Structures are given as structure tokens and as C-alpha cells.
Coordinates of C-alpha atoms in Angstrom, one line a residue:
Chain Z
X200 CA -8.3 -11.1 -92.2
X201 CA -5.8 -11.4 -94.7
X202 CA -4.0 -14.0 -95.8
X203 CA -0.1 -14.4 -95.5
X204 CA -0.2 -15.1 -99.5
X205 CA -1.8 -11.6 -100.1
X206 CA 0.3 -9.8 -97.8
X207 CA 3.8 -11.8 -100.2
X208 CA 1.9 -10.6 -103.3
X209 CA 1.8 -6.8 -101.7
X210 CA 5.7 -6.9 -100.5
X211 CA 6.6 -8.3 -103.9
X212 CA 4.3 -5.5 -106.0
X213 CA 6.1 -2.7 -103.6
X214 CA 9.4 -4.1 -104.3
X215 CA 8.9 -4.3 -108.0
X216 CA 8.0 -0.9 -108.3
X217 CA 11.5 0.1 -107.2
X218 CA 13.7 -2.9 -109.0
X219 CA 15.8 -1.1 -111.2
X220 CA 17.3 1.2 -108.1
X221 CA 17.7 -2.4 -106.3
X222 CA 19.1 -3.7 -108.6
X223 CA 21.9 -0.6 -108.8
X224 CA 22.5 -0.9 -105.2
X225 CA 22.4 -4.6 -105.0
X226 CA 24.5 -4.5 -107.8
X227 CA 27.1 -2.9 -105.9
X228 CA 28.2 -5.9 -104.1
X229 CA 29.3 -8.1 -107.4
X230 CA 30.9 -4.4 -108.8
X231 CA 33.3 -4.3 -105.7
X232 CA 34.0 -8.1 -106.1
X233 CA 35.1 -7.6 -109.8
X234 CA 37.2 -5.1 -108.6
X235 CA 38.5 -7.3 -106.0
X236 CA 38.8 -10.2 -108.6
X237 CA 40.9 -7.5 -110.8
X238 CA 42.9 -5.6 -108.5
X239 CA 43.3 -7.3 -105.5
X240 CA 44.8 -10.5 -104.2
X241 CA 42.2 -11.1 -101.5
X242 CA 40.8 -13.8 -103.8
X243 CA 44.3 -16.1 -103.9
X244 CA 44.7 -15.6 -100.1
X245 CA 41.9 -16.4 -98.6
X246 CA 41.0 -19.6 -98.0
X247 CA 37.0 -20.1 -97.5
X248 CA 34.1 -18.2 -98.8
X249 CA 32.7 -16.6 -95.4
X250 CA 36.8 -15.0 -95.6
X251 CA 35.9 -13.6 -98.9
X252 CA 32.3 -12.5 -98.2
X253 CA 33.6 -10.7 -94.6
X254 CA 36.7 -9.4 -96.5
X255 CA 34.5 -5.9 -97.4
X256 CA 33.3 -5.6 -93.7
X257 CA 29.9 -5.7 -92.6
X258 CA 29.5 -2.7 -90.6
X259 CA 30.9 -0.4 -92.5
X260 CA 29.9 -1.7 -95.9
X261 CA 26.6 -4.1 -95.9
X262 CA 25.1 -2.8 -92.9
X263 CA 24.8 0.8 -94.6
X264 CA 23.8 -0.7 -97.7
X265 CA 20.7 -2.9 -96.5
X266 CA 19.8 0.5 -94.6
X267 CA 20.1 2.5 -97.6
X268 CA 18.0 -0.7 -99.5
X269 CA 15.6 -0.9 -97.3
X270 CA 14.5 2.7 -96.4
X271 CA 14.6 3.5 -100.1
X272 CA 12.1 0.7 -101.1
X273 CA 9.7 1.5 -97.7
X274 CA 6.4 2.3 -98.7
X275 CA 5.9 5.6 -96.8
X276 CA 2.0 6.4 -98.6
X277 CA 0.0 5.8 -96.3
X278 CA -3.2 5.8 -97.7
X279 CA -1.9 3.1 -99.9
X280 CA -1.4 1.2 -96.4
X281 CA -4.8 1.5 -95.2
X282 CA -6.4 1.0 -98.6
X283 CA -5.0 -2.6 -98.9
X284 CA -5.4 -3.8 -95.1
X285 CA -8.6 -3.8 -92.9
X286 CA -6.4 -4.9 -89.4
X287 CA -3.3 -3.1 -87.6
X288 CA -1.6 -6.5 -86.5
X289 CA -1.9 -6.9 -91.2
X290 CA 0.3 -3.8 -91.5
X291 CA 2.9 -5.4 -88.7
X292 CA 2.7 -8.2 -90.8
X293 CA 3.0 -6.5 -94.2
X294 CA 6.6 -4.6 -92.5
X295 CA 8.1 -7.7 -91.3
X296 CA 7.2 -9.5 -94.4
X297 CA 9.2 -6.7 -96.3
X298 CA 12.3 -6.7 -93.9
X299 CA 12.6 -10.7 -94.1
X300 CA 11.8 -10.2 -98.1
X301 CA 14.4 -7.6 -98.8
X302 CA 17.1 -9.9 -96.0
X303 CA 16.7 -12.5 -98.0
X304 CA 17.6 -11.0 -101.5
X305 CA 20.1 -9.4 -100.2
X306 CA 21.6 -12.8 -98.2
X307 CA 21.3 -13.9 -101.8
X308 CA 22.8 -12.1 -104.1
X309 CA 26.0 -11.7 -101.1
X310 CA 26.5 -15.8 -101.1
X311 CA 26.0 -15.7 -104.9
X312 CA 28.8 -13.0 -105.6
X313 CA 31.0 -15.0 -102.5
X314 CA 30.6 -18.6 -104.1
X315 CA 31.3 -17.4 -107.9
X316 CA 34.6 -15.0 -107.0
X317 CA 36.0 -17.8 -104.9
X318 CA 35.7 -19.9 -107.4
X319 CA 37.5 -18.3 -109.8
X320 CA 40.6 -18.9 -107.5
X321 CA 40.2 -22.1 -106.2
X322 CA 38.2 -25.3 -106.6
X323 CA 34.8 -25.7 -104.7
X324 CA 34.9 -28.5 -102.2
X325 CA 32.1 -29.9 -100.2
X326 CA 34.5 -29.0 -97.1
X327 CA 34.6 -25.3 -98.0
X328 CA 30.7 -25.7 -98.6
X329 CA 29.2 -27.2 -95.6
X330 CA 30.3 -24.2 -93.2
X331 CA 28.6 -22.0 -95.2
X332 CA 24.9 -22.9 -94.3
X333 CA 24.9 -21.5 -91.1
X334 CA 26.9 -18.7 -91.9
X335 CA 24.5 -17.6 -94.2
X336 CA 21.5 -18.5 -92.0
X337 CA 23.5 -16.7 -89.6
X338 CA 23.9 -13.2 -92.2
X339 CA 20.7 -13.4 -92.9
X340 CA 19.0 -13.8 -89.4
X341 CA 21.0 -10.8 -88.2
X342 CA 20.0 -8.8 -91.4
X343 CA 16.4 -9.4 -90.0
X344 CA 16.9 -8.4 -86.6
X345 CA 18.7 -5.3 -88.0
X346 CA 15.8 -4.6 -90.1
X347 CA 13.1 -5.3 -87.6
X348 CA 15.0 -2.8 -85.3
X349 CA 15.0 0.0 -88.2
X350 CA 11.3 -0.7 -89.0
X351 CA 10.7 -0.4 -84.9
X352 CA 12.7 2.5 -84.6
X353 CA 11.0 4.2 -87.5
X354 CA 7.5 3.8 -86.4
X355 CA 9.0 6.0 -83.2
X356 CA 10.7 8.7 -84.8
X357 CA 11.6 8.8 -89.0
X358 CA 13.4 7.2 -91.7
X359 CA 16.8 9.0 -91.0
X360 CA 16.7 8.9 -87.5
X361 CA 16.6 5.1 -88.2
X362 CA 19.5 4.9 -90.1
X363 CA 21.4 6.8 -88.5
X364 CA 20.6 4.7 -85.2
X365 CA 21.5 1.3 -86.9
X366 CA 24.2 2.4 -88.3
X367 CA 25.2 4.3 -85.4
X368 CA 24.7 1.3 -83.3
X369 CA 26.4 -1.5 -85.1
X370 CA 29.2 0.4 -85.2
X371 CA 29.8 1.2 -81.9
X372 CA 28.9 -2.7 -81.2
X373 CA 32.1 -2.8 -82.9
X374 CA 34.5 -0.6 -81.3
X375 CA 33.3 -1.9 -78.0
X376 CA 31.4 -5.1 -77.2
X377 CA 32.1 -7.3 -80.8
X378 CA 29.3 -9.4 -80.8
X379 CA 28.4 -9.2 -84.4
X380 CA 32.2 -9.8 -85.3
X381 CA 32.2 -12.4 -83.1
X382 CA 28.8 -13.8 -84.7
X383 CA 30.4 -14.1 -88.3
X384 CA 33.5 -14.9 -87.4
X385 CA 33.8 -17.3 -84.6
X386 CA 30.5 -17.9 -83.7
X387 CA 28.9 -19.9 -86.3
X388 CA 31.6 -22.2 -86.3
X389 CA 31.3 -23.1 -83.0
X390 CA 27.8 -23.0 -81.6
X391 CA 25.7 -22.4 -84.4
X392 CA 22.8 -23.9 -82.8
X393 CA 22.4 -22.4 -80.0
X394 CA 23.0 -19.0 -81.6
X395 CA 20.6 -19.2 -84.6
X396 CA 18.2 -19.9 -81.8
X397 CA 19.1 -17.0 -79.7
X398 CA 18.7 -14.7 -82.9
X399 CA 15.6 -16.5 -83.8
X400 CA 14.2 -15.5 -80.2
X401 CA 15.6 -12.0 -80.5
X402 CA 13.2 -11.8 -83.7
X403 CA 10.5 -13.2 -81.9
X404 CA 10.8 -10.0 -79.4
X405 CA 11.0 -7.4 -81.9
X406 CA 8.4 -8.9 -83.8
X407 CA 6.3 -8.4 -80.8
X408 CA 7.4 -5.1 -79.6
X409 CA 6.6 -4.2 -84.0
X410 CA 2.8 -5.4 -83.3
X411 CA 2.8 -3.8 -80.1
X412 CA 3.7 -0.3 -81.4
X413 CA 1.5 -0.9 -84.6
X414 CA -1.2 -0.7 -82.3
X415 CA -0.2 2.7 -80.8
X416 CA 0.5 4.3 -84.7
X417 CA -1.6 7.4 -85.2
X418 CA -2.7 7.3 -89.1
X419 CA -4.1 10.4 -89.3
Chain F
X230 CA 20.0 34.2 -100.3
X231 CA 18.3 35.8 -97.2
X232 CA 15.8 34.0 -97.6
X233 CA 17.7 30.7 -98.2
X234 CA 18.9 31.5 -94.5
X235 CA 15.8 32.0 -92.9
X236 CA 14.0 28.5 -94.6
X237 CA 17.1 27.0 -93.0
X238 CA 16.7 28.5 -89.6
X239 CA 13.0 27.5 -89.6
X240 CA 13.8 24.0 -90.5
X241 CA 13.8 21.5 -87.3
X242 CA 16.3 19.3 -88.8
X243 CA 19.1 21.7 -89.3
X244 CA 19.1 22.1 -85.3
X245 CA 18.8 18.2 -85.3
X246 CA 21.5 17.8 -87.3
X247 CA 23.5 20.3 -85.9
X248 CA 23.0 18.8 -82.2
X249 CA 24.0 15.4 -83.3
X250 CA 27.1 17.2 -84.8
X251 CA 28.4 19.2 -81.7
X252 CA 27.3 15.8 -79.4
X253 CA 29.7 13.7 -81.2
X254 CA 32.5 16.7 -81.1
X255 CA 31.4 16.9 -77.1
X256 CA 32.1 12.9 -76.7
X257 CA 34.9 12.9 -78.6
X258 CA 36.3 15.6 -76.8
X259 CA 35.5 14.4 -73.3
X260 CA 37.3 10.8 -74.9
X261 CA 40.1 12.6 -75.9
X262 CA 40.5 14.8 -72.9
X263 CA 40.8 11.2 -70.5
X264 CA 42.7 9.4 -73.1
X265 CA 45.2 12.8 -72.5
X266 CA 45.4 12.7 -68.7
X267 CA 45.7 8.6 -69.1
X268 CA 49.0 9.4 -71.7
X269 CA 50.3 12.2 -70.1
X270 CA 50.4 10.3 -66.3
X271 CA 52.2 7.5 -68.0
X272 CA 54.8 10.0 -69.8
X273 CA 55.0 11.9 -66.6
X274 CA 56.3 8.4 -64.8
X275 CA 58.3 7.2 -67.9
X276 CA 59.7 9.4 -68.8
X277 CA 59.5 12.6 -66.3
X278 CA 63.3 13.2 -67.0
X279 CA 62.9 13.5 -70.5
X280 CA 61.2 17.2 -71.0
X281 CA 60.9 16.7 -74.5
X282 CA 58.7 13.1 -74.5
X283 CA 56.1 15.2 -71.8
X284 CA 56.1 18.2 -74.0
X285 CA 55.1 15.8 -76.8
X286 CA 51.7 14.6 -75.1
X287 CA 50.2 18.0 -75.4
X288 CA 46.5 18.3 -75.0
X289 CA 46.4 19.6 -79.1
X290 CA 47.1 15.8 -80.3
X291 CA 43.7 14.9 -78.8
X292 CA 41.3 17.7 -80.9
X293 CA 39.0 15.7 -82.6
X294 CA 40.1 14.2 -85.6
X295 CA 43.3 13.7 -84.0
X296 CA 42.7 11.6 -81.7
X297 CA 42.0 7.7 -81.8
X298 CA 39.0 8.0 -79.7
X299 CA 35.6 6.2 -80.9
X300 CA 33.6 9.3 -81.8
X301 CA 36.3 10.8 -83.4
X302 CA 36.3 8.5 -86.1
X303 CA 33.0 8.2 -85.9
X304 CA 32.5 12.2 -86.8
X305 CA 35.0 11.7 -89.7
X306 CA 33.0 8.8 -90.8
X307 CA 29.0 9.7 -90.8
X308 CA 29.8 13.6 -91.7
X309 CA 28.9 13.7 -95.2
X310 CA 25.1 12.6 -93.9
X311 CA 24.7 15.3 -90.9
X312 CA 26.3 18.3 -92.7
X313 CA 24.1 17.9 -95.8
X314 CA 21.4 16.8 -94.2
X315 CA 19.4 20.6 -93.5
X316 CA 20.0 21.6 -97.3
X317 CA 20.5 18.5 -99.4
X318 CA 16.8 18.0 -100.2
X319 CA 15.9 22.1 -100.9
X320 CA 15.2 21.9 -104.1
X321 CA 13.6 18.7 -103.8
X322 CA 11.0 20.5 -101.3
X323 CA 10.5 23.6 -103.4
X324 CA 9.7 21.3 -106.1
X325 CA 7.2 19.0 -104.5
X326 CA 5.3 22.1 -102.7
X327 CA 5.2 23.8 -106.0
X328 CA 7.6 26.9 -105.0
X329 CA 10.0 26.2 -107.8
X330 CA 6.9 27.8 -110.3
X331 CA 6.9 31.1 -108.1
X332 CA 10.3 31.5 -107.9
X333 CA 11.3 31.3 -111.2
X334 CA 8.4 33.1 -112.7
X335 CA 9.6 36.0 -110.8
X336 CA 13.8 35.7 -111.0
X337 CA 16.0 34.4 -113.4
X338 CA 16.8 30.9 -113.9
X339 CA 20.6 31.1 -113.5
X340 CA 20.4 33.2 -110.5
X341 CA 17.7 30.7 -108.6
X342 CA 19.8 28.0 -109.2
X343 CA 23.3 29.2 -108.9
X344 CA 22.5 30.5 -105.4
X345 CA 21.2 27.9 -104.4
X346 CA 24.7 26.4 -105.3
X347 CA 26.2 28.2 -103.6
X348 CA 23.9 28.5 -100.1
X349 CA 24.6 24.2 -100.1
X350 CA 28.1 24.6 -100.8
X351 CA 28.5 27.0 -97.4
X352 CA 26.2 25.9 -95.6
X353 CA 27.6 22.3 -95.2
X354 CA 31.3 24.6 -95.0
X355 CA 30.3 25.6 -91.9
X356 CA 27.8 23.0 -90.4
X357 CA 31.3 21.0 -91.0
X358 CA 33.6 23.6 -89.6
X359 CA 31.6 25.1 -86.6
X360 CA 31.5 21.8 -84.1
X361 CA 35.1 20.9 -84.7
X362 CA 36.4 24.7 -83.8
X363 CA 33.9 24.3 -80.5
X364 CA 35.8 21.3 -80.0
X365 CA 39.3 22.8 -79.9
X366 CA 37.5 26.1 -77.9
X367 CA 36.2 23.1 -75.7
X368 CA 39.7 21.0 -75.2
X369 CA 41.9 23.8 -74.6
X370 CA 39.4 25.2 -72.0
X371 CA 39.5 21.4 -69.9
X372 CA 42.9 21.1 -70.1
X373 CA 43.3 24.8 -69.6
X374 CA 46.4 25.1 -72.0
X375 CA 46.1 27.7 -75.1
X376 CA 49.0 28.1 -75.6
X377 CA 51.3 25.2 -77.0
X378 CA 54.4 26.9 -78.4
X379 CA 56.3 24.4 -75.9
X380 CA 54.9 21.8 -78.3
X381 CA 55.9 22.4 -81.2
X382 CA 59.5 23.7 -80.4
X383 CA 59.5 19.9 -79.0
X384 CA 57.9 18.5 -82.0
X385 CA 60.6 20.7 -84.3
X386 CA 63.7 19.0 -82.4
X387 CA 62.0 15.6 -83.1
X388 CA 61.5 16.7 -86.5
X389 CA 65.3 17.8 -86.6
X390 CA 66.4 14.5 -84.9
X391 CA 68.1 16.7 -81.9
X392 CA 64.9 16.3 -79.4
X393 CA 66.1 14.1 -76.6
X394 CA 63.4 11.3 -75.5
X395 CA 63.0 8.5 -73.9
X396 CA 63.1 5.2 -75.3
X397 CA 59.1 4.8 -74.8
X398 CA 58.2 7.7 -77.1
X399 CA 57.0 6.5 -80.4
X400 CA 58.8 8.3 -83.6
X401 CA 55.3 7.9 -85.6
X402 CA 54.0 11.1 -83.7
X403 CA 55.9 12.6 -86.5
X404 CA 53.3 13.7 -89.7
X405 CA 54.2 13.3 -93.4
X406 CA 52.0 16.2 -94.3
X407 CA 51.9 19.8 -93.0
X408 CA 54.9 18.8 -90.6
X409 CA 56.5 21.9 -91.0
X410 CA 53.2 23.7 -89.8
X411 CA 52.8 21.6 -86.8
X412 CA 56.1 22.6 -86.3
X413 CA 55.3 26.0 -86.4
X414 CA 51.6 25.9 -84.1
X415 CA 49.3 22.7 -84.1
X416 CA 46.6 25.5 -84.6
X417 CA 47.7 25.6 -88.1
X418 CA 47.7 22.6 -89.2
X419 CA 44.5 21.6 -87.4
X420 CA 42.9 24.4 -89.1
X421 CA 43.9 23.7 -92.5
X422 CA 42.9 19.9 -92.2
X423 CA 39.2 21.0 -90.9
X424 CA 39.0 23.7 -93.7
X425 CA 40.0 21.1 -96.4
X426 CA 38.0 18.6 -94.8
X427 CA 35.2 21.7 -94.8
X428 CA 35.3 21.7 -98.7
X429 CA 34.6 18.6 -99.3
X430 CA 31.9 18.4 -96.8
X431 CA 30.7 21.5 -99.4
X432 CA 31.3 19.0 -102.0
X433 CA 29.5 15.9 -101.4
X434 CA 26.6 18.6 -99.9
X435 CA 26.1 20.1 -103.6
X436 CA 26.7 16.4 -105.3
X437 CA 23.4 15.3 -103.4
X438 CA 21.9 18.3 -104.4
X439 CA 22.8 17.9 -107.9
X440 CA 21.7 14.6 -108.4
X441 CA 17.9 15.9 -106.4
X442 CA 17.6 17.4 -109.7
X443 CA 17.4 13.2 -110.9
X444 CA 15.8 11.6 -108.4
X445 CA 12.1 11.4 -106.9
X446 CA 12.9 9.6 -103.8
X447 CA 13.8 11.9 -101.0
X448 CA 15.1 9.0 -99.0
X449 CA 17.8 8.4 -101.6
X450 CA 18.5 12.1 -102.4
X451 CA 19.4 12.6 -98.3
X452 CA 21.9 9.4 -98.3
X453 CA 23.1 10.5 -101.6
X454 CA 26.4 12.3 -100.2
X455 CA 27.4 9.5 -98.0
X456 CA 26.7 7.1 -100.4
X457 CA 29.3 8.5 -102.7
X458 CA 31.7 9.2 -99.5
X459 CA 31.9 5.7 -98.4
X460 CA 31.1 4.1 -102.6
X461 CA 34.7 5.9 -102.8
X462 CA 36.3 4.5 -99.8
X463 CA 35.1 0.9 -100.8
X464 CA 36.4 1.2 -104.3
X465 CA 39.6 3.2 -103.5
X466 CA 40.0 0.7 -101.0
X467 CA 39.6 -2.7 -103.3
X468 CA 41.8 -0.9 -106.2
X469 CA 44.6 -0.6 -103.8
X470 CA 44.6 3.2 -104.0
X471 CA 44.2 3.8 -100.2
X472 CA 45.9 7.4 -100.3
X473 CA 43.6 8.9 -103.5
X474 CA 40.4 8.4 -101.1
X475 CA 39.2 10.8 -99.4
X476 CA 38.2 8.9 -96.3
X477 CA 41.7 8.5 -95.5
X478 CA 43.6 11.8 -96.5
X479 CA 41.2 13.9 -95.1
X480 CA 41.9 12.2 -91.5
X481 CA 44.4 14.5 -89.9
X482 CA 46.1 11.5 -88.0
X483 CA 47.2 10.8 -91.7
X484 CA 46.2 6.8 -90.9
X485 CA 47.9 5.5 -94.6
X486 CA 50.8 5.2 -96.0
X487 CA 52.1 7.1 -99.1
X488 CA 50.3 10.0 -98.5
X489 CA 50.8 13.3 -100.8
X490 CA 49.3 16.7 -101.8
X491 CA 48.2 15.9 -105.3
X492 CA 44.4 13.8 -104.0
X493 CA 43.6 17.2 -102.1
X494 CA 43.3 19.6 -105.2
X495 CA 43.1 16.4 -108.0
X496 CA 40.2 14.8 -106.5
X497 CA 38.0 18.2 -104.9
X498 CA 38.6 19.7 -108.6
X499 CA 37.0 16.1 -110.1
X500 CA 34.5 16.2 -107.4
X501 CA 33.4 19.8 -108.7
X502 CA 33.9 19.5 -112.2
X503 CA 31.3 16.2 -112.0
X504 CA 29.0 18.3 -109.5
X505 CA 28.7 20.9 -111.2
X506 CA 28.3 19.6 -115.0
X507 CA 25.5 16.8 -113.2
X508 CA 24.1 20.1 -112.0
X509 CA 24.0 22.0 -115.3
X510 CA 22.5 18.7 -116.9
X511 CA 19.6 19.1 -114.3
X512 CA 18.8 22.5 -114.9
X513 CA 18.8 22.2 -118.5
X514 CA 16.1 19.4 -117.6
X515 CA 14.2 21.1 -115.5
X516 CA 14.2 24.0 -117.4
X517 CA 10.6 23.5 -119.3
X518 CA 9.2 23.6 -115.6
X519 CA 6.0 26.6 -116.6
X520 CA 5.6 24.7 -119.6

């Protein structure tokens, strides 16, 4: 059995392997915001940060991107795999550790560049704070599920048929049924309880259905 | 280049890639072809006495690309990633299984590389090109018109300002661009929209297969195209120079405003010009592969 600490330290050595193309994608996100900063007077006009963040629009923009992000860094050698882990249900571990790892940055450095470009126009308040909280819990427990699906989806098929699926998906969610749109725009002003709890349950699932196929996966 | 041809046919994911393609042309198709009946029932009620509104809900303004349907946009969105797909990663492959030594021990350098240029180039031409003209082929034959010289006479009295409709017949059917080929058959200017649309598809195919010659990922190399398809659209989009991108002037429904010819030739000439000199640099890279 290994611990959760070890399999952090393994996520965190893959990851570092492959910073400086992270960095270029993640870096993306603050680029377009200086342009938007220079260019553009989204910044004057809107009037809260989630406005500003959702202003470059999340299935067409940071859906691809954490796609792109996290099927670049995924450590697809094998052998390395089964060197470091003795137990199936440590590799299901090891991938969700590494979606909720690569979320998280990402959440990250998308408040950061939100939170600093809006404050270049106006003055931070508490008020324009507080609503931000769940958002981002709210970003960055749908990045998860998002990520979970890819890494479920790839352990079925491949990397590209993954992407193209997710993306494929969460587009079509909005052109037809708008629950993410709803999500980051209504949603977690309203109920934000219930629906981090929802999402939270949904992660719970795939997390399951992740072991469940990890116990199918030919190696070999 | 024979044998460029026959690697591709053996290669699973070039009839992967091409399936996904023709599906999305087949739903798009199917959308467009009920979104049609839908309009042209309406028209028929609205305006029945009005010969030249009907005549202007012809089953052409529905081909994919025209049409607002979800797959339609959906084609013109994911493209760059299904046509380059089959030939993007090449020379990546030849590389990694070590075919790259035999081939250039036994050719010359230029000619390896310049065909295999070239191979990308048309090969994403026509893995663009081919689903979109099944989709007209596939249109016309469930509508069952082929014909739609009643069209455009109607569309060149509304250009003209004599066409008589009724008040429930929107003027923004008329185009900004290629209006006068509409005018003359929608054939045209469909055609010269996909084969535009067809080079660049070439384009971004030979971009990703310049920058292969850079990168050791083959995950990055395969989104590398539609990374710098929708990178443009973002940053055209945030510099408000909405008709320079290519995401929006290659839609035939012409979606923004102040559109003109210039971003065709100005930005597929940049496009090249930065392929091909990214290219060059690799080669020259490369070069010292026996050493």
C-alpha cells in the first residue's frame, strides 16, 4: 500500500517534468487578459470578477485548454506506472490525483489573472469578493469532473478520442441543454450548496466507475 | 509520394478521422434539410403570394456551412483537428521508428522533405473538401432540387432592389462577399468558400507538421493545428479585429461585420510564409540526423 503522500510526490515529479510547456499554455490565460486590458473595454464594463473570468467563454476557450493541459502532461509510459505502484486501485489513485492537481492550478492561475485585471479598473470590495468562493469552488469542481470523464474515457479508447469527446460534449451541452452556463452563471449564485454537492457526488461516481475500469486495464 | 499514399491508406485513423468528418456533414445535413422544410412551410403560408420570398428559401442556403444548424458550426469549428489528424504526426512516426535514417540515406534531403510538404498540404485539401461536396451531393439528393437557377434570379432582384417580397423576408439573406456569384449559381460561391476554407485546412495541416520537427510530444504535435486555429480566434477576437480571423471569414454565412477580401490572401500568405520558414528551420535542424 502506498501512501496518499507518495502518490502527491509522484503527480508533482510528472508535472515538473513538463513545467515549462505548462507554463506556456497556462500562460495563455494572463496573455489574452493583457490583451483584453489593452484593447478591449471588457475590463471598464463589467462589473464583478466571475463577468471578467466568463467574458473568454468556457467551452470554447478553457475547456480546450485544460484538455490540451492535461493530455499533454499524461504520463502515457507505462512501465514507469507499474514500476512505482504494486496495487491497481494506486494507479486510480495516482490519475485522479493528477486530474484534481492539474484543476487546481489551473482554477488558480484563472482567479489570479480574474482578480488582478479587475482590479486594474475598479476597486476590490469585500462585496465583489465574497461571491467569488463558490464560483471558483464551483470552476474547479467541474474542471474535475471534466477531467475524471477524460481520464475515464481514455482508459476506453485513446487520448484523442478523449478530447475530442469532451470537447465534443461540452459543447453540445451548450447549444442544447445549458447546464454548465447555467452552473457559472446563475447557479452559484443561487444554490451553491446544493450544487457543489451535487458535483461533489457526480465525482464520487466517476471516481468509482475510474477504479472500476482500472481493474479491467490490460497492461501488457 | 506513392508511398506517402499507401502509409495513409494503411493508417486506422485516417478512416477514423474521415468517418467523424462525413458524420458531422451527415447531421448537419439531416439538420439543415428539417430546418428547410420547417422555413420553407412557414414561407409557403406567409408569404405563398410572394414568388420571390419562396424562391428565396431554397434548399442551397442549408449546405453545411450555410446553415445555422449545431453541427454545422460545429464542423467549421473542430476541422483543423480531424483533417490534420491522419498526416500531422508523419514525420513524427518516421522519426521515432527510425525510418527517417533509411529514407534519407537513400534520397535526397530536399526531396524527402518537400514531399512530404506537399502530401500534408493535399491531403488535409481534400480530407477538408471531400465531406462538404458529399454534403451538397447529399442535400440536393433529399430535397431533390439540382437545379436552383430560380434562386438566384430571385436573389439577383433582391440584390437589385426590384424582387417583390413580403414584409416577413429578412434583407440580411443578402451576402457582402461573392454576392455577385450567388447571384449567378449558389454552386459557385459554395465552392469557392469550401476551396478557400480547403487551403487553409492545408495550412494549419503543414503548420503542425512544421512545428513536429520541434516537439517530442505527439499529443501536442496532433492539437497543434487547432491550437493555432482557435489561439487566433481568441486573440483576433480580444484585439477587436473580428474580420482578420479566420474563424470568422472563412464561415460562408459571413457571421461579422466589416468583412473584405484582403484577410483571405493577407493572412493564408502569413500563414505560409511562417509555415514554411518554421519548416526550413527544422530541416536545417534535423539535418545532422546520420551523424
Amino acid at each position: 500500500m502506498i501512501s496518499c503522500r507518495n502518490i502527491l510526490r509522484f503527480v508533482l515529479q510528472d508535472f515538473l517534468l513538463k513545467k515549462k510547456i505548462s507554463i506556456v499554455i497556462l500562460g495563455f490565460i494572463p496573455f489574452l487578459f493583457v490583451l483584453t486590458v489593452l484593447f478591449s473595454n471588457a475590463g471598464k464594463t463589467l462589473s464583478s470578477v466571475e463577468e471578467l473570468i466568463l467574458w473568454i467563454r468556457f467551452e470554447f476557450f478553457y475547456n480546450p485548454l485544460f484538455i490540451l493541459l492535461l493530455g499533454m502532461n499524461r504520463n502515457e509510459h507505462v512501465v514507469w506506472m507499474i514500476r512505482r505502484y504494486h496495487r491497481r486501485e494506486d494507479m486510480a489513485a495516482h490519475m485522479i490525483c493528477f486530474v484534481i492537481l492539474h484543476a487546481f492550478l489551473f482554477t488558480l492561475v484563472v482567479l489570479l489573472t480574474g482578480i488582478v485585471t479587475y482590479s486594474i479598473f475598479h476597486q476590490l470590495l469585500w462585496t465583489v469578493l465574497a461571491p467569488l468562493l463558490p464560483f471558483a469552488v464551483i470552476f474547479f469542481l467541474l474542471l474535475v469532473i471534466i477531467g475524471l470523464l477524460f481520464v475515464s474515457i481514455e482508459a476506453g479508447s485513446n487520448r484523442m478520442t478523449a478530447s475530442f469527446v469532451m470537447i465534443f460534449l461540452v459543447i453540445l451541452d451548450k447549444f442544447t441543454v445549458l447546464v454548465i452556463p447555467f452552473m457559472l452563471h446563475a447557479w452559484y449564485r443561487t444554490m451553491p450548496m446544493v450544487l457543489i454537492m451535487v458535483l461533489l457526488l457526480m465525482i464520487v461516481l466517476v471516481t468509482w466507475i475510474i477504479r472500476k475500469q482500472m481493474q479491467q486495464l490490460d497492461y501488457f | 509520394m506513392a508511398i506517402e499514399l499507401q502509409k495513409l491508406l494503411k493508417r486506422k485513423v485516417t478512416y477514423v478521422s474521415l468517418f467523424t468528418l462525413i458524420l458531422l456533414v451527415g447531421l448537419a445535413v439531416w439538420q439543415g434539410f428539417s430546418d428547410f422544410k420547417e422555413e420553407f412551410d412557414v414561407a409557403q403560408r406567409i408569404n405563398g403570394d410572394f414568388a420571390d420570398s419562396v424562391a428565396l428559401i431554397s434548399p442551397s442556403q442549408y449546405w453545411v456551412g450555410l446553415s445555422n444548424a449545431f453541427f454545422s458550426s460545429f464542423f467549421y469549428f473542430i476541422f483543423p483537428l480531424l483533417v490534420s489528424l491522419p498526416v500531422v504526426d508523419s514525420l513524427y512516426q518516421e522519426r521515432e521508428s527510425g525510418n527517417i535514417h533509411y529514407q534519407l540515406i537513400r534520397r535526397n534531403k530536399w526531396d524527402y522533405y518537400g514531399k512530404k510538404f506537399l502530401f500534408t498540404f493535399f491531403t488535409a485539401f481534400f480530407l477538408f473538401l471531400m465531406p462538404l461536396l458529399m454534403g451538397i451531393v447529399l442535400m440536393n439528393f433529399l430535397s431533390g432540387t439540382w437545379d436552383y437557377s430560380s434562386f438566384s434570379a430571385a436573389y439577383d432582384r433582391l440584390v437589385r432592389g426590384t424582387a417583390v417580397v413580403g414584409d416577413s423576408t429578412a434583407l440580411s439573406r443578402k451576402k457582402h462577399l461573392f454576392s455577385n456569384l450567388l447571384s449567378i449559381s449558389p454552386y459557385l460561391y459554395i465552392m469557392v468558400y469550401y476551396i478557400i476554407g480547403a487551403l487553409y485546412a492545408g495550412a494549419y495541416a503543414t503548420f503542425g507538421l512544421a512545428t513536429s520537427l520541434f516537439m517530442k510530444n505527439r499529443y501536442l504535435i496532433l492539437f497543434m493545428p487547432f491550437s493555432l486555429y482557435l489561439g487566433g480566434w481568441f486573440i483576433f477576437s480580444t484585439i477587436p479585429l473580428l474580420n482578420w480571423d479566420p474563424f470568422n471569414f472563412l464561415d460562408p454565412r459571413q457571421p461579422v461585420g466589416r468583412l473584405f477580401y484582403a484577410p483571405f490572401a493577407v493572412d493564408f500568405a502569413v500563414l505560409m510564409v511562417l509555415t514554411v520558414s518554421i519548416y526550413l528551420i527544422g530541416v536545417r535542424r534535423n539535418s545532422d540526423i546520420l551523424s
